[in-house]
Amino acid sequence: MLDRLRLSAIVLLVLSPLAAKAETLNLLTWEKYISPRVLDAWRTETDSEIRQIYFDSAEGRDRILSDGNSEIDLAILNENATKLFRNKGMLQEISAASVPAIGYSVPRWRERCSGYGMPYFWGTLGIVYRADKTATPPTSWADLMQPAAELAGHIAMMGGSDDLLTPTLILAGKSVNTQSEADLKAAYASLRKQAPAVRTYDYVVTSLQNEAIGPELFMALAYSGDQFVLKGMDGHDWRYALPKEGSVLWVDCMAVTAASPRRALALRFLDFLNRPEISAMNAADLTMPTTNAAAMPLLPAAMREDAAIFPEQALIDNSHFYEENSAAVVQTRKRMLHSLLSFHDAR
């Protein structure tokens, strides 16, 4: 009997570490938004896996995260979504005590994550285009909203109500955060006028993988850095333009859900991800601007000096952050989006 108990104890001691090693974190994220080398390094260090669940719009992300059965441990959120889900009690607070490496984050970006997310990447909203299909490189939001005849039917916009409205609001000289119903109605009218030239309102990185649509996309509303992803996907010369009228600055935060049964491991992953050498590897592999001050010197000089990745200060100064809108304005924007999609699909 004693030998049997000893054997049982040995089995438990052997199996318990294996059970811990088998843990998998569920990460809600954009597609192609974390380096495979980073995931390999995490797996080697911890024997844990990262399972990625993709979204291609803010609305889609919010639906998944709001589903109590989604079992999401970590999520990529913009600064306003971080505040929204924080206020709902759905996120774990992040501090130097729980994630020591957060101290490497640039204070400006850390503040935008409101203490409930770790700054991940930052960038701008602009225009991506295929150089071989665009006679004149775009310099203005007007080049997207009133595209040249040869680009009609080859435009991709976005399905998020904030980003979708930004080009036309900026062109009209209005705030991207306007709560004026008149401003929003005028922006909606401009989007309807553009609609015949639009091939899809799905995110261009997602759409490019659709064999029926991808080869027909020549210009799109996109985020800085998307040009490198697109070029890696189809081999074409995709480029990025930040319109002269200005744009919006965004920062993505990586948050831990309050409901995660693996919160300790999720917090450890954040700390791992923000180590300077890991943050630099991630940024270099994805060609994205890091939010980590200590990682900047570790990036290749050519990358640090690339204005498509780190825009000139004058363009940054002419850009804005999204701010929180009232619930009524959020619903108005969503209704406009749904109406626009219905109008487009009916054509």
GROMACS .gro file of C-alpha atoms in nm:
model
  347
    1MET     CA    1   0.000   0.000   0.000
    2LEU     CA    2   0.284   0.236   0.094
    3ASP     CA    3   0.459   0.170  -0.239
    4ARG     CA    4   0.134   0.243  -0.422
    5LEU     CA    5   0.100   0.577  -0.244
    6ARG     CA    6   0.458   0.663  -0.324
    7LEU     CA    7   0.399   0.575  -0.689
    8SER     CA    8   0.087   0.794  -0.696
    9ALA     CA    9   0.279   1.083  -0.546
   10ILE     CA   10   0.553   1.044  -0.809
   11VAL     CA   11   0.294   1.041  -1.089
   12LEU     CA   12   0.134   1.359  -0.955
   13LEU     CA   13   0.471   1.532  -0.928
   14VAL     CA   14   0.550   1.442  -1.288
   15LEU     CA   15   0.211   1.529  -1.432
   16SER     CA   16   0.155   1.859  -1.249
   17PRO     CA   17   0.434   2.046  -1.433
   18LEU     CA   18   0.311   1.900  -1.761
   19ALA     CA   19  -0.038   2.030  -1.691
   20ALA     CA   20   0.107   2.377  -1.630
   21LYS     CA   21   0.315   2.354  -1.947
   22ALA     CA   22   0.005   2.267  -2.147
   23GLU     CA   23  -0.163   2.601  -2.067
   24THR     CA   24  -0.267   2.805  -2.367
   25LEU     CA   25  -0.346   3.176  -2.365
   26ASN     CA   26  -0.621   3.299  -2.599
   27LEU     CA   27  -0.523   3.627  -2.766
   28LEU     CA   28  -0.786   3.836  -2.949
   29THR     CA   29  -0.594   4.029  -3.212
   30TRP     CA   30  -0.563   4.163  -3.564
   31GLU     CA   31  -0.421   3.914  -3.811
   32LYS     CA   32  -0.042   3.910  -3.860
   33TYR     CA   33   0.006   4.136  -3.559
   34ILE     CA   34   0.268   3.947  -3.359
   35SER     CA   35   0.598   3.805  -3.473
   36PRO     CA   36   0.621   3.425  -3.503
   37ARG     CA   37   0.975   3.454  -3.360
   38VAL     CA   38   0.834   3.619  -3.049
   39LEU     CA   39   0.581   3.339  -3.008
   40ASP     CA   40   0.858   3.082  -3.053
   41ALA     CA   41   1.069   3.255  -2.788
   42TRP     CA   42   0.773   3.256  -2.546
   43ARG     CA   43   0.705   2.889  -2.612
   44THR     CA   44   1.071   2.801  -2.553
   45GLU     CA   45   1.083   2.993  -2.226
   46THR     CA   46   0.750   2.884  -2.078
   47ASP     CA   47   0.628   2.579  -2.273
   48SER     CA   48   0.301   2.771  -2.308
   49GLU     CA   49   0.115   2.840  -2.630
   50ILE     CA   50  -0.058   3.151  -2.765
   51ARG     CA   51  -0.378   3.081  -2.957
   52GLN     CA   52  -0.473   3.375  -3.178
   53ILE     CA   53  -0.837   3.464  -3.244
   54TYR     CA   54  -0.861   3.719  -3.523
   55PHE     CA   55  -1.095   4.015  -3.572
   56ASP     CA   56  -1.099   4.259  -3.863
   57SER     CA   57  -1.307   4.545  -3.721
   58ALA     CA   58  -1.356   4.714  -3.385
   59GLU     CA   59  -1.720   4.609  -3.383
   60GLY     CA   60  -1.626   4.245  -3.442
   61ARG     CA   61  -1.368   4.260  -3.166
   62ASP     CA   62  -1.615   4.410  -2.920
   63ARG     CA   63  -1.873   4.139  -2.994
   64ILE     CA   64  -1.622   3.862  -2.923
   65LEU     CA   65  -1.488   4.026  -2.609
   66SER     CA   66  -1.839   4.087  -2.477
   67ASP     CA   67  -1.929   3.720  -2.518
   68GLY     CA   68  -1.903   3.560  -2.175
   69ASN     CA   69  -1.816   3.225  -2.334
   70SER     CA   70  -1.528   3.350  -2.549
   71GLU     CA   71  -1.256   3.251  -2.297
   72ILE     CA   72  -1.033   3.539  -2.409
   73ASP     CA   73  -0.727   3.596  -2.188
   74LEU     CA   74  -0.562   3.882  -2.377
   75ALA     CA   75  -0.699   4.136  -2.623
   76ILE     CA   76  -0.564   4.407  -2.851
   77LEU     CA   77  -0.769   4.721  -2.789
   78ASN     CA   78  -0.737   5.081  -2.898
   79GLU     CA   79  -0.724   5.342  -2.625
   80ASN     CA   80  -1.098   5.417  -2.627
   81ALA     CA   81  -1.195   5.049  -2.618
   82THR     CA   82  -0.957   5.004  -2.327
   83LYS     CA   83  -1.143   5.275  -2.135
   84LEU     CA   84  -1.480   5.128  -2.235
   85PHE     CA   85  -1.404   4.776  -2.115
   86ARG     CA   86  -1.224   4.910  -1.807
   87ASN     CA   87  -1.539   5.097  -1.711
   88LYS     CA   88  -1.737   4.775  -1.752
   89GLY     CA   89  -1.505   4.598  -1.510
   90MET     CA   90  -1.387   4.357  -1.779
   91LEU     CA   91  -1.011   4.425  -1.766
   92GLN     CA   92  -0.733   4.353  -1.520
   93GLU     CA   93  -0.544   4.655  -1.387
   94ILE     CA   94  -0.184   4.675  -1.510
   95SER     CA   95   0.089   4.819  -1.288
   96ALA     CA   96   0.464   4.805  -1.241
   97ALA     CA   97   0.402   4.551  -0.966
   98SER     CA   98   0.218   4.307  -1.193
   99VAL     CA   99   0.412   4.387  -1.513
  100PRO     CA  100   0.755   4.527  -1.418
  101ALA     CA  101   0.864   4.572  -1.782
  102ILE     CA  102   0.586   4.826  -1.840
  103GLY     CA  103   0.835   5.078  -1.706
  104TYR     CA  104   1.005   5.067  -2.048
  105SER     CA  105   0.693   5.206  -2.218
  106VAL     CA  106   0.695   5.567  -2.338
  107PRO     CA  107   0.480   5.761  -2.084
  108ARG     CA  108   0.271   5.922  -2.361
  109TRP     CA  109   0.154   5.583  -2.486
  110ARG     CA  110   0.125   5.429  -2.141
  111GLU     CA  111  -0.114   5.705  -2.035
  112ARG     CA  112  -0.336   5.636  -2.336
  113CYS     CA  113  -0.387   5.277  -2.211
  114SER     CA  114  -0.540   5.411  -1.886
  115GLY     CA  115  -0.366   5.169  -1.650
  116TYR     CA  116  -0.559   4.871  -1.789
  117GLY     CA  117  -0.348   4.782  -2.089
  118MET     CA  118   0.015   4.777  -2.196
  119PRO     CA  119   0.109   4.992  -2.498
  120TYR     CA  120   0.179   4.762  -2.791
  121PHE     CA  121   0.221   4.956  -3.117
  122TRP     CA  122   0.129   5.304  -3.233
  123GLY     CA  123   0.076   5.460  -3.573
  124THR     CA  124  -0.146   5.662  -3.801
  125LEU     CA  125  -0.444   5.612  -4.027
  126GLY     CA  126  -0.374   5.672  -4.394
  127ILE     CA  127  -0.386   5.534  -4.746
  128VAL     CA  128  -0.214   5.224  -4.883
  129TYR     CA  129  -0.185   5.187  -5.258
  130ARG     CA  130  -0.026   4.967  -5.521
  131ALA     CA  131   0.242   5.174  -5.693
  132ASP     CA  132   0.203   4.972  -6.014
  133LYS     CA  133  -0.170   5.053  -6.035
  134THR     CA  134  -0.173   5.415  -5.919
  135ALA     CA  135  -0.058   5.670  -6.176
  136THR     CA  136  -0.020   5.948  -5.918
  137PRO     CA  137   0.063   5.865  -5.556
  138PRO     CA  138  -0.208   5.991  -5.318
  139THR     CA  139  -0.128   6.295  -5.107
  140SER     CA  140  -0.475   6.392  -4.988
  141TRP     CA  141  -0.782   6.224  -4.840
  142ALA     CA  142  -0.958   6.348  -5.154
  143ASP     CA  143  -0.758   6.093  -5.356
  144LEU     CA  144  -0.939   5.821  -5.162
  145MET     CA  145  -1.281   5.983  -5.129
  146GLN     CA  146  -1.295   6.097  -5.494
  147PRO     CA  147  -1.067   5.843  -5.661
  148ALA     CA  148  -0.943   5.861  -6.018
  149ALA     CA  149  -1.161   5.680  -6.273
  150GLU     CA  150  -0.914   5.393  -6.312
  151LEU     CA  151  -0.940   5.319  -5.939
  152ALA     CA  152  -1.320   5.292  -5.934
  153GLY     CA  153  -1.416   4.948  -5.807
  154HIS     CA  154  -1.068   4.890  -5.668
  155ILE     CA  155  -1.100   5.068  -5.333
  156ALA     CA  156  -1.115   4.904  -4.988
  157MET     CA  157  -1.247   5.100  -4.693
  158MET     CA  158  -1.307   4.976  -4.336
  159GLY     CA  159  -1.598   4.844  -4.136
  160GLY     CA  160  -1.523   5.044  -3.821
  161SER     CA  161  -1.743   5.350  -3.781
  162ASP     CA  162  -1.467   5.572  -3.638
  163ASP     CA  163  -1.200   5.506  -3.903
  164LEU     CA  164  -1.452   5.504  -4.186
  165LEU     CA  165  -1.574   5.856  -4.106
  166THR     CA  166  -1.229   6.007  -4.047
  167PRO     CA  167  -1.125   6.092  -4.408
  168THR     CA  168  -1.443   6.276  -4.496
  169LEU     CA  169  -1.461   6.459  -4.161
  170ILE     CA  170  -1.103   6.581  -4.198
  171LEU     CA  171  -1.165   6.689  -4.558
  172ALA     CA  172  -1.463   6.891  -4.438
  173GLY     CA  173  -1.253   7.059  -4.171
  174LYS     CA  174  -1.447   6.889  -3.891
  175SER     CA  175  -1.322   6.718  -3.579
  176VAL     CA  176  -1.283   6.341  -3.605
  177ASN     CA  177  -1.456   6.335  -3.265
  178THR     CA  178  -1.751   6.551  -3.368
  179GLN     CA  179  -2.081   6.483  -3.196
  180SER     CA  180  -2.273   6.715  -3.427
  181GLU     CA  181  -2.553   6.534  -3.606
  182ALA     CA  182  -2.520   6.777  -3.899
  183ASP     CA  183  -2.149   6.698  -3.935
  184LEU     CA  184  -2.215   6.324  -3.923
  185LYS     CA  185  -2.498   6.344  -4.177
  186ALA     CA  186  -2.273   6.539  -4.415
  187ALA     CA  187  -1.996   6.280  -4.370
  188TYR     CA  188  -2.245   6.000  -4.439
  189ALA     CA  189  -2.356   6.175  -4.759
  190SER     CA  190  -1.992   6.189  -4.876
  191LEU     CA  191  -1.946   5.820  -4.804
  192ARG     CA  192  -2.257   5.732  -5.004
  193LYS     CA  193  -2.121   5.937  -5.292
  194GLN     CA  194  -1.793   5.741  -5.274
  195ALA     CA  195  -1.966   5.402  -5.240
  196PRO     CA  196  -1.986   5.314  -5.614
  197ALA     CA  197  -1.605   5.324  -5.629
  198VAL     CA  198  -1.564   5.095  -5.326
  199ARG     CA  199  -1.509   4.724  -5.377
  200THR     CA  200  -1.529   4.624  -5.012
  201TYR     CA  201  -1.568   4.762  -4.660
  202ASP     CA  202  -1.366   4.479  -4.510
  203TYR     CA  203  -1.019   4.548  -4.375
  204VAL     CA  204  -0.768   4.534  -4.661
  205VAL     CA  205  -0.541   4.278  -4.490
  206THR     CA  206  -0.839   4.044  -4.466
  207SER     CA  207  -0.973   4.125  -4.812
  208LEU     CA  208  -0.641   4.063  -4.985
  209GLN     CA  209  -0.671   3.696  -4.889
  210ASN     CA  210  -1.002   3.665  -5.075
  211GLU     CA  211  -0.916   3.529  -5.419
  212ALA     CA  212  -1.216   3.703  -5.577
  213ILE     CA  213  -1.138   4.045  -5.429
  214GLY     CA  214  -0.769   4.063  -5.339
  215PRO     CA  215  -0.621   4.099  -5.689
  216GLU     CA  216  -0.870   4.380  -5.762
  217LEU     CA  217  -0.765   4.604  -5.471
  218PHE     CA  218  -0.537   4.893  -5.564
  219MET     CA  219  -0.599   5.148  -5.287
  220ALA     CA  220  -0.734   5.129  -4.932
  221LEU     CA  221  -0.795   5.302  -4.604
  222ALA     CA  222  -0.538   5.140  -4.375
  223TYR     CA  223  -0.304   5.170  -4.080
  224SER     CA  224   0.063   5.258  -4.103
  225GLY     CA  225   0.256   4.933  -4.128
  226ASP     CA  226  -0.013   4.758  -4.333
  227GLN     CA  227   0.187   4.825  -4.650
  228PHE     CA  228   0.457   4.583  -4.532
  229VAL     CA  229   0.203   4.315  -4.443
  230LEU     CA  230   0.030   4.350  -4.781
  231LYS     CA  231   0.358   4.338  -4.974
  232GLY     CA  232   0.454   4.023  -4.785
  233MET     CA  233   0.120   3.866  -4.874
  234ASP     CA  234   0.102   3.923  -5.249
  235GLY     CA  235   0.447   4.052  -5.347
  236HIS     CA  236   0.318   4.376  -5.502
  237ASP     CA  237   0.470   4.718  -5.432
  238TRP     CA  238   0.229   4.846  -5.167
  239ARG     CA  239   0.310   5.186  -5.024
  240TYR     CA  240   0.167   5.408  -4.753
  241ALA     CA  241   0.072   5.776  -4.768
  242LEU     CA  242  -0.016   6.001  -4.477
  243PRO     CA  243  -0.251   6.267  -4.622
  244LYS     CA  244  -0.143   6.630  -4.603
  245GLU     CA  245  -0.462   6.732  -4.421
  246GLY     CA  246  -0.357   6.527  -4.119
  247SER     CA  247  -0.490   6.208  -3.967
  248VAL     CA  248  -0.543   6.033  -3.637
  249LEU     CA  249  -0.280   5.888  -3.411
  250TRP     CA  250  -0.364   5.554  -3.256
  251VAL     CA  251  -0.209   5.333  -2.995
  252ASP     CA  252  -0.302   4.970  -2.948
  253CYS     CA  253  -0.299   4.837  -2.593
  254MET     CA  254  -0.270   4.473  -2.496
  255ALA     CA  255  -0.507   4.404  -2.209
  256VAL     CA  256  -0.571   4.109  -1.978
  257THR     CA  257  -0.936   4.021  -1.923
  258ALA     CA  258  -1.064   4.020  -1.567
  259ALA     CA  259  -1.242   3.690  -1.632
  260SER     CA  260  -0.929   3.508  -1.750
  261PRO     CA  261  -0.860   3.194  -1.543
  262ARG     CA  262  -0.496   3.232  -1.652
  263ARG     CA  263  -0.439   3.591  -1.544
  264ALA     CA  264  -0.101   3.525  -1.383
  265LEU     CA  265   0.030   3.369  -1.705
  266ALA     CA  266  -0.126   3.647  -1.916
  267LEU     CA  267   0.046   3.913  -1.704
  268ARG     CA  268   0.372   3.723  -1.739
  269PHE     CA  269   0.326   3.730  -2.117
  270LEU     CA  270   0.285   4.110  -2.110
  271ASP     CA  271   0.604   4.141  -1.909
  272PHE     CA  272   0.784   3.913  -2.153
  273LEU     CA  273   0.654   4.106  -2.453
  274ASN     CA  274   0.778   4.441  -2.320
  275ARG     CA  275   1.134   4.334  -2.253
  276PRO     CA  276   1.339   4.569  -2.476
  277GLU     CA  277   1.497   4.288  -2.683
  278ILE     CA  278   1.161   4.115  -2.736
  279SER     CA  279   0.980   4.441  -2.812
  280ALA     CA  280   1.250   4.534  -3.064
  281MET     CA  281   1.230   4.190  -3.228
  282ASN     CA  282   0.853   4.219  -3.258
  283ALA     CA  283   0.870   4.572  -3.402
  284ALA     CA  284   1.146   4.488  -3.649
  285ASP     CA  285   0.979   4.169  -3.772
  286LEU     CA  286   0.645   4.348  -3.826
  287THR     CA  287   0.804   4.679  -3.936
  288MET     CA  288   0.593   4.864  -3.680
  289PRO     CA  289   0.681   5.157  -3.449
  290THR     CA  290   0.748   5.038  -3.096
  291THR     CA  291   0.600   5.204  -2.787
  292ASN     CA  292   0.902   5.085  -2.585
  293ALA     CA  293   1.166   5.355  -2.525
  294ALA     CA  294   1.440   5.103  -2.443
  295ALA     CA  295   1.367   4.907  -2.762
  296MET     CA  296   1.420   5.204  -2.994
  297PRO     CA  297   1.804   5.192  -2.993
  298LEU     CA  298   1.785   4.820  -3.072
  299LEU     CA  299   1.599   4.875  -3.400
  300PRO     CA  300   1.788   4.892  -3.731
  301ALA     CA  301   1.894   5.249  -3.814
  302ALA     CA  302   1.716   5.230  -4.151
  303MET     CA  303   1.391   5.149  -3.974
  304ARG     CA  304   1.426   5.431  -3.720
  305GLU     CA  305   1.486   5.677  -4.005
  306ASP     CA  306   1.197   5.555  -4.225
  307ALA     CA  307   0.927   5.824  -4.234
  308ALA     CA  308   0.668   5.565  -4.338
  309ILE     CA  309   0.721   5.399  -3.999
  310PHE     CA  310   0.811   5.695  -3.779
  311PRO     CA  311   0.639   5.999  -3.942
  312GLU     CA  312   0.787   6.347  -3.940
  313GLN     CA  313   0.697   6.550  -3.633
  314ALA     CA  314   0.505   6.808  -3.839
  315LEU     CA  315   0.265   6.539  -3.964
  316ILE     CA  316   0.224   6.401  -3.613
  317ASP     CA  317   0.148   6.750  -3.482
  318ASN     CA  318  -0.124   6.781  -3.748
  319SER     CA  319  -0.292   6.461  -3.632
  320HIS     CA  320  -0.541   6.386  -3.357
  321PHE     CA  321  -0.640   6.116  -3.111
  322TYR     CA  322  -0.983   5.962  -3.103
  323GLU     CA  323  -1.174   6.055  -2.790
  324GLU     CA  324  -1.467   5.883  -2.624
  325ASN     CA  325  -1.807   5.960  -2.775
  326SER     CA  326  -2.137   5.952  -2.596
  327ALA     CA  327  -2.343   5.635  -2.623
  328ALA     CA  328  -2.595   5.818  -2.844
  329VAL     CA  329  -2.325   5.930  -3.089
  330VAL     CA  330  -2.173   5.581  -3.099
  331GLN     CA  331  -2.513   5.440  -3.193
  332THR     CA  332  -2.564   5.710  -3.457
  333ARG     CA  333  -2.229   5.626  -3.615
  334LYS     CA  334  -2.307   5.255  -3.612
  335ARG     CA  335  -2.648   5.312  -3.776
  336MET     CA  336  -2.480   5.515  -4.048
  337LEU     CA  337  -2.228   5.237  -4.105
  338HIS     CA  338  -2.498   4.971  -4.133
  339SER     CA  339  -2.701   5.191  -4.367
  340LEU     CA  340  -2.396   5.251  -4.586
  341LEU     CA  341  -2.317   4.879  -4.606
  342SER     CA  342  -2.678   4.802  -4.700
  343PHE     CA  343  -2.670   5.074  -4.967
  344HIS     CA  344  -2.343   4.937  -5.108
  345ASP     CA  345  -2.454   4.573  -5.106
  346ALA     CA  346  -2.779   4.659  -5.283
  347ARG     CA  347  -2.593   4.807  -5.579
   0.00000   0.00000   0.00000
